[in-house]
Amino acid sequence: MARQVDVSLAREFGLSADEYQRVLDIMGRLPTLTELGVFSVMWSEHCSYKSSRVWLKQLPTKASWVIHGPGENAGVVDIGDGLAAVFKMESHNHPSFIEPYQGAATGVGGILRDVFTMGARPVANLNALRFGDPADPRTKRVVDGVVRGVGGYGNCVGVPTVGGEVNFHPSYNGNPLVNAMTVGIAPTDRIFLSAAAGVGNPVVYVGSKTGRDGIHGATMASAEFDKNSEEKRPTVQVGDPFAEKLLIDACLELMQTDAIIAIQDMGAAGLTSSSVEMAGKGGLGIDIDLDAVPQREADMSAYEMMLSESQERMLMVVRPDRQDVARAIFAKWELDFAVIGRLTDTGRIVVRHQGRMEADIALAPLVDQAPMYHRPFTEPSLPAPLGEVADPAGLSEALFTLIACPDLCSRAWVWNQYDATVGGQTVKRPGTADAAVVRIEGHRRALALTTDCTPRYCFADPAGGAAQAVAEAWRNITATGAQPLALTDNLNFGNPEKPEIMGQFVAAIRGISAACTALDFPVVSGNVSLYNETEGQGILPTPTIGGLGVLQDAAQAVGLALVPDLELVLVGDGAGWLGQSLWLREVTGREEGTPPPVDLAVERRNGDFVRGQILAGGVCACHDVSDGGLLVAVTEMALAGDTGVTLSPTLGGASPHAFWFGEDQARYVLAVRQATPLLAAARAAGVPAEYIGSTGGGDLTLPDGATISLRLLQSAHARFLPAWMEGAA
Amino acid sequence: MRAGIVVFPGINRERDMAIALERSSGHRPRMIWHRETDLSGLDLVVVPGGFSYGDYLRCGAMAAQSPVMRAIAAHAERGGHVLGVCNGFQILVEAGLLPGALLRNAGLRFLSMDCHLRVERADTDFTRRYRQGQSFRAAMAHGDGNYFADDATLDRLEGEGLVAFRYATAEGAVTPEANPNGSARNIAGIYAPNLRVLGLMPHPEDLVDKLMGGDDGKPLFDGLAAALAA
């Protein structure tokens, strides 16, 4: 039964009345159902970035080592040795609340495709997950499904999942965040792009058959949730990682030949977005014959086929004289291969089905006249600075509270479900270093990878917090000895039609830009996810940063585990900043104050010094200081190495809790055989550094002489996730 | 040593295995696409880890029906060596080259972590570079590694010295705590009666390089390379 095309249908499809009027003006007539569907997904927030595009242009995207910045399927960075790292992070937030397993799984599937569509073999996955309050009855189901889904997809595809982060906060109760990142490697002279070329060339569909799953997924991702959100289940895509593995193998094999002119994965808005983008970028037109599309359900309509988000499909423009070569490769891997269209010079997308013309749209206005909004925003106001805070608990009790809390406890329950060793190149597995380190097969060099964000900082001070996220990613890479090169971002925010939310976004862009510029750490790809709100309640602003760096020699990588007979040196200093700290939240129950300031010049100076020391040899372990402050950092190093620490009795000053739990930035703990030469080098470099203790034994000895056994700390650290998720004792 | 690694659609640890074999033997193993059936000239056939056919139906069930499996069985009957790791072990069991079954992990979750394996006998071509009773570290990555067989089969395996490795502590104690997936009698790997076919769930090939966390698995491949040196 055909629906009447009118403004109320357009609104159901996610278009505003003004946007619908613009469609009418462009078409010059009433659009067909399929044409309305095409406009609605292409102009959705998720696909068009209409609320954010005007601001994203501010981000620094260039450096001499950047081969492709934002605009392609993923960012491409020259890492030396004739190799390029191809990487991006994508969000799959809304689907992961509705159907956690498939939402997370297809998030991983989608980002993998964005990377291998450029000719890069995926070599590492990471993911940044934000969940609601563990006490909220919905959270456990989401955590279980998301972790199973990430593992279920990534493990089957055979790409190691090597890092990421997990946070809990009530603001994510109805809006979990699943930000999935993939990194791949390609030769610099063999990167595949998506701009179509060659009038008359065949347009080929490969991969899984098309079904009815995920229709209007892009629109679902562009709207808030309400009480009826559960009904949106059919809009969540269903993934098949086995099909994806075959697709990766087939595409990479085909990419060894010269058959491919252009290639794009079918992600959000499936066949619609891929065909529009490929033809649009090439300045051409495209004719599509839907009768040729491999279908897994009977009687699919043109509308359904154009909007389906069935997974594991790619669209390619192939050299006409290489069609047979391509067809044979896909037959070997037992995947569908169908010529579904041709490139034309009309500049229009024309879709035919069963003898009917279902869509005929000029590409230029579809793309160029996509809405771009300068939404009103209010500049965020900073909270009142935190005054003096008395210590209600003492160091020992506070330390136990912190390392046992959901945001700091051991994440082993999570990463033990992710295959981290497949491929045989994982130098530093989850939990062993500040960034994951993965060697490039056949080479000495290695990648250092991390995801970072401190959302509570971003809520209090969006500009400062966003800069901190970039600085922390840069620090985590540096702490392994690697040189940070570039980053990808997922900007997760609430409803941009609210001026205060838009203000958070604008300020965050400003903060990210400043940090990228100061640290020579450009943005090469990314994603924006807006409308992360349920019934008006939005998430903390969460600009997740996915950082990539390079070690010339994988053997130089440094982890964070301690061994006996070392001396610990704190590089960097601070005033004992407790504003927006985890200590303040977990020990006193307050989420107040301004976050620790980020001095980008000091970050650079301290980090470059630390990296130099690591590469010169002699640094046995290194860990940056972040959530929980210095005492938590030292404890994490001790637990990782099952080696005790005796802290220097002279430390702490007038406010020991501020010294030990303050989250002052630009700081690292280094474990070396002899502190003296390191302290001298720091002095010479103008970098603050101080001796803080020595390693050995089975206890953590505090400055006042009190000892805490590592056994007790270990069991407190390990308890929360297994106990909550499995009901284990 | 002339080694071949069988690749079914969905296998994903063939590169890890090739790296380990090349490190120990100095020769690059041959990749054998599952549709090939000519295994002549090979000393060792390896069925590596992964999710062949997506683990559809049962892990390894579909691969076990493949024509190349008949060639592997014939190779084994001729006295050739066969190594099945993880999905490879599951495939050998489904194909009847080894007894028993691999069930879902007792904890019902995928497990990616290290374990320790006790060497039950050090006199086979796979273990000649270990000592009897030695405990060595191996990587694990599986959701269905829970080895099961009925008591009669288990008694026979033990009676005939066909248990290759058991999950153990670092000190070599075979305890319930050291058993990550509920495998019967902590069995991690078993031999066929001629001791030339070995199936095991953990991945020795992922610990052959100190840079990647350790080289406890290397002696397995060193031993094979020495035994099968041309």
JSON list of C-alpha atoms in Angstrom, two decimals, chain B residues 30-133:
[
{"chain": "B", "resi": 30, "resn": "ARG", "atom": "CA", "xyz": [52.63, -23.43, 1.96]},
{"chain": "B", "resi": 31, "resn": "MET", "atom": "CA", "xyz": [49.09, -22.08, 2.28]},
{"chain": "B", "resi": 32, "resn": "ILE", "atom": "CA", "xyz": [46.60, -24.73, 1.13]},
{"chain": "B", "resi": 33, "resn": "TRP", "atom": "CA", "xyz": [43.23, -23.41, -0.03]},
{"chain": "B", "resi": 34, "resn": "HIS", "atom": "CA", "xyz": [40.46, -25.70, 1.24]},
{"chain": "B", "resi": 35, "resn": "ARG", "atom": "CA", "xyz": [39.50, -26.78, -2.27]},
{"chain": "B", "resi": 36, "resn": "GLU", "atom": "CA", "xyz": [42.91, -28.33, -2.94]},
{"chain": "B", "resi": 37, "resn": "THR", "atom": "CA", "xyz": [43.24, -32.03, -2.25]},
{"chain": "B", "resi": 38, "resn": "ASP", "atom": "CA", "xyz": [46.87, -32.73, -3.11]},
{"chain": "B", "resi": 39, "resn": "LEU", "atom": "CA", "xyz": [48.94, -32.80, 0.05]},
{"chain": "B", "resi": 40, "resn": "SER", "atom": "CA", "xyz": [51.76, -34.89, -1.35]},
{"chain": "B", "resi": 41, "resn": "GLY", "atom": "CA", "xyz": [55.22, -33.82, -0.36]},
{"chain": "B", "resi": 42, "resn": "LEU", "atom": "CA", "xyz": [54.19, -32.36, 2.96]},
{"chain": "B", "resi": 43, "resn": "ASP", "atom": "CA", "xyz": [55.63, -33.55, 6.27]},
{"chain": "B", "resi": 44, "resn": "LEU", "atom": "CA", "xyz": [53.28, -31.50, 8.41]},
{"chain": "B", "resi": 45, "resn": "VAL", "atom": "CA", "xyz": [49.72, -30.36, 7.74]},
{"chain": "B", "resi": 46, "resn": "VAL", "atom": "CA", "xyz": [48.39, -27.68, 10.07]},
{"chain": "B", "resi": 47, "resn": "VAL", "atom": "CA", "xyz": [44.75, -26.78, 10.58]},
{"chain": "B", "resi": 48, "resn": "PRO", "atom": "CA", "xyz": [44.91, -23.37, 12.29]},
{"chain": "B", "resi": 49, "resn": "GLY", "atom": "CA", "xyz": [42.53, -21.30, 14.41]},
{"chain": "B", "resi": 50, "resn": "GLY", "atom": "CA", "xyz": [39.65, -19.05, 13.46]},
{"chain": "B", "resi": 51, "resn": "PHE", "atom": "CA", "xyz": [35.95, -19.27, 12.77]},
{"chain": "B", "resi": 52, "resn": "SER", "atom": "CA", "xyz": [35.79, -21.54, 9.72]},
{"chain": "B", "resi": 53, "resn": "TYR", "atom": "CA", "xyz": [32.36, -21.15, 8.07]},
{"chain": "B", "resi": 54, "resn": "GLY", "atom": "CA", "xyz": [31.49, -18.70, 10.83]},
{"chain": "B", "resi": 55, "resn": "ASP", "atom": "CA", "xyz": [31.20, -21.55, 13.39]},
{"chain": "B", "resi": 56, "resn": "TYR", "atom": "CA", "xyz": [27.81, -22.20, 11.81]},
{"chain": "B", "resi": 57, "resn": "LEU", "atom": "CA", "xyz": [26.03, -25.40, 12.91]},
{"chain": "B", "resi": 58, "resn": "ARG", "atom": "CA", "xyz": [28.91, -26.40, 15.25]},
{"chain": "B", "resi": 59, "resn": "CYS", "atom": "CA", "xyz": [32.50, -25.20, 15.37]},
{"chain": "B", "resi": 60, "resn": "GLY", "atom": "CA", "xyz": [34.39, -27.09, 12.69]},
{"chain": "B", "resi": 61, "resn": "ALA", "atom": "CA", "xyz": [31.38, -29.12, 11.56]},
{"chain": "B", "resi": 62, "resn": "MET", "atom": "CA", "xyz": [31.28, -27.76, 8.04]},
{"chain": "B", "resi": 63, "resn": "ALA", "atom": "CA", "xyz": [35.03, -27.71, 7.46]},
{"chain": "B", "resi": 64, "resn": "ALA", "atom": "CA", "xyz": [35.14, -31.36, 8.54]},
{"chain": "B", "resi": 65, "resn": "GLN", "atom": "CA", "xyz": [33.03, -32.25, 5.49]},
{"chain": "B", "resi": 66, "resn": "SER", "atom": "CA", "xyz": [35.43, -30.58, 3.09]},
{"chain": "B", "resi": 67, "resn": "PRO", "atom": "CA", "xyz": [37.29, -32.73, 0.48]},
{"chain": "B", "resi": 68, "resn": "VAL", "atom": "CA", "xyz": [40.62, -31.53, 1.87]},
{"chain": "B", "resi": 69, "resn": "MET", "atom": "CA", "xyz": [39.78, -33.31, 5.13]},
{"chain": "B", "resi": 70, "resn": "ARG", "atom": "CA", "xyz": [39.80, -36.65, 3.32]},
{"chain": "B", "resi": 71, "resn": "ALA", "atom": "CA", "xyz": [43.27, -35.75, 2.07]},
{"chain": "B", "resi": 72, "resn": "ILE", "atom": "CA", "xyz": [44.34, -34.87, 5.59]},
{"chain": "B", "resi": 73, "resn": "ALA", "atom": "CA", "xyz": [43.00, -38.19, 6.89]},
{"chain": "B", "resi": 74, "resn": "ALA", "atom": "CA", "xyz": [44.92, -40.02, 4.17]},
{"chain": "B", "resi": 75, "resn": "HIS", "atom": "CA", "xyz": [48.06, -38.05, 5.04]},
{"chain": "B", "resi": 76, "resn": "ALA", "atom": "CA", "xyz": [47.63, -39.06, 8.68]},
{"chain": "B", "resi": 77, "resn": "GLU", "atom": "CA", "xyz": [47.08, -42.70, 7.71]},
{"chain": "B", "resi": 78, "resn": "ARG", "atom": "CA", "xyz": [50.36, -42.62, 5.77]},
{"chain": "B", "resi": 79, "resn": "GLY", "atom": "CA", "xyz": [52.09, -41.54, 8.99]},
{"chain": "B", "resi": 80, "resn": "GLY", "atom": "CA", "xyz": [52.16, -37.85, 8.18]},
{"chain": "B", "resi": 81, "resn": "HIS", "atom": "CA", "xyz": [52.11, -35.27, 10.99]},
{"chain": "B", "resi": 82, "resn": "VAL", "atom": "CA", "xyz": [48.98, -33.19, 11.61]},
{"chain": "B", "resi": 83, "resn": "LEU", "atom": "CA", "xyz": [48.64, -30.28, 14.05]},
{"chain": "B", "resi": 84, "resn": "GLY", "atom": "CA", "xyz": [45.18, -28.86, 14.80]},
{"chain": "B", "resi": 85, "resn": "VAL", "atom": "CA", "xyz": [45.03, -25.69, 16.91]},
{"chain": "B", "resi": 86, "resn": "CYS", "atom": "CA", "xyz": [41.82, -24.23, 18.36]},
{"chain": "B", "resi": 87, "resn": "ASN", "atom": "CA", "xyz": [39.35, -24.29, 15.44]},
{"chain": "B", "resi": 88, "resn": "GLY", "atom": "CA", "xyz": [41.77, -26.81, 13.91]},
{"chain": "B", "resi": 89, "resn": "PHE", "atom": "CA", "xyz": [41.35, -29.09, 16.94]},
{"chain": "B", "resi": 90, "resn": "GLN", "atom": "CA", "xyz": [37.56, -28.70, 16.63]},
{"chain": "B", "resi": 91, "resn": "ILE", "atom": "CA", "xyz": [37.77, -29.63, 12.93]},
{"chain": "B", "resi": 92, "resn": "LEU", "atom": "CA", "xyz": [39.91, -32.73, 13.60]},
{"chain": "B", "resi": 93, "resn": "VAL", "atom": "CA", "xyz": [37.44, -33.86, 16.26]},
{"chain": "B", "resi": 94, "resn": "GLU", "atom": "CA", "xyz": [34.44, -33.27, 13.96]},
{"chain": "B", "resi": 95, "resn": "ALA", "atom": "CA", "xyz": [36.24, -35.19, 11.21]},
{"chain": "B", "resi": 96, "resn": "GLY", "atom": "CA", "xyz": [36.83, -38.14, 13.52]},
{"chain": "B", "resi": 97, "resn": "LEU", "atom": "CA", "xyz": [40.63, -37.97, 13.50]},
{"chain": "B", "resi": 98, "resn": "LEU", "atom": "CA", "xyz": [40.53, -37.36, 17.25]},
{"chain": "B", "resi": 99, "resn": "PRO", "atom": "CA", "xyz": [37.89, -38.43, 19.81]},
{"chain": "B", "resi": 100, "resn": "GLY", "atom": "CA", "xyz": [35.60, -36.32, 21.96]},
{"chain": "B", "resi": 101, "resn": "ALA", "atom": "CA", "xyz": [33.96, -32.93, 21.46]},
{"chain": "B", "resi": 102, "resn": "LEU", "atom": "CA", "xyz": [34.68, -29.25, 22.20]},
{"chain": "B", "resi": 103, "resn": "LEU", "atom": "CA", "xyz": [31.76, -27.61, 23.99]},
{"chain": "B", "resi": 104, "resn": "ARG", "atom": "CA", "xyz": [30.98, -24.02, 24.98]},
{"chain": "B", "resi": 105, "resn": "ASN", "atom": "CA", "xyz": [33.35, -22.70, 27.66]},
{"chain": "B", "resi": 106, "resn": "ALA", "atom": "CA", "xyz": [31.95, -23.40, 31.14]},
{"chain": "B", "resi": 107, "resn": "GLY", "atom": "CA", "xyz": [31.79, -19.66, 31.85]},
{"chain": "B", "resi": 108, "resn": "LEU", "atom": "CA", "xyz": [29.76, -19.18, 28.64]},
{"chain": "B", "resi": 109, "resn": "ARG", "atom": "CA", "xyz": [32.03, -16.36, 27.49]},
{"chain": "B", "resi": 110, "resn": "PHE", "atom": "CA", "xyz": [34.83, -16.03, 24.96]},
{"chain": "B", "resi": 111, "resn": "LEU", "atom": "CA", "xyz": [38.16, -16.22, 26.77]},
{"chain": "B", "resi": 112, "resn": "SER", "atom": "CA", "xyz": [41.23, -14.35, 25.56]},
{"chain": "B", "resi": 113, "resn": "MET", "atom": "CA", "xyz": [44.02, -14.72, 28.10]},
{"chain": "B", "resi": 114, "resn": "ASP", "atom": "CA", "xyz": [47.10, -16.77, 28.86]},
{"chain": "B", "resi": 115, "resn": "CYS", "atom": "CA", "xyz": [47.05, -20.21, 30.45]},
{"chain": "B", "resi": 116, "resn": "HIS", "atom": "CA", "xyz": [49.71, -22.68, 31.51]},
{"chain": "B", "resi": 117, "resn": "LEU", "atom": "CA", "xyz": [50.00, -26.15, 30.04]},
{"chain": "B", "resi": 118, "resn": "ARG", "atom": "CA", "xyz": [51.65, -29.14, 31.69]},
{"chain": "B", "resi": 119, "resn": "VAL", "atom": "CA", "xyz": [53.55, -31.36, 29.29]},
{"chain": "B", "resi": 120, "resn": "GLU", "atom": "CA", "xyz": [52.24, -34.86, 29.93]},
{"chain": "B", "resi": 121, "resn": "ARG", "atom": "CA", "xyz": [54.90, -36.62, 27.87]},
{"chain": "B", "resi": 122, "resn": "ALA", "atom": "CA", "xyz": [58.06, -35.19, 26.34]},
{"chain": "B", "resi": 123, "resn": "ASP", "atom": "CA", "xyz": [58.83, -38.00, 23.93]},
{"chain": "B", "resi": 124, "resn": "THR", "atom": "CA", "xyz": [56.74, -37.03, 20.90]},
{"chain": "B", "resi": 125, "resn": "ASP", "atom": "CA", "xyz": [57.86, -35.01, 17.89]},
{"chain": "B", "resi": 126, "resn": "PHE", "atom": "CA", "xyz": [55.77, -32.11, 19.22]},
{"chain": "B", "resi": 127, "resn": "THR", "atom": "CA", "xyz": [57.17, -32.08, 22.77]},
{"chain": "B", "resi": 128, "resn": "ARG", "atom": "CA", "xyz": [60.76, -33.33, 22.44]},
{"chain": "B", "resi": 129, "resn": "ARG", "atom": "CA", "xyz": [62.07, -29.86, 23.28]},
{"chain": "B", "resi": 130, "resn": "TYR", "atom": "CA", "xyz": [60.10, -29.69, 26.55]},
{"chain": "B", "resi": 131, "resn": "ARG", "atom": "CA", "xyz": [60.65, -31.71, 29.74]},
{"chain": "B", "resi": 132, "resn": "GLN", "atom": "CA", "xyz": [58.02, -34.08, 31.07]},
{"chain": "B", "resi": 133, "resn": "GLY", "atom": "CA", "xyz": [55.91, -32.30, 33.67]}
]
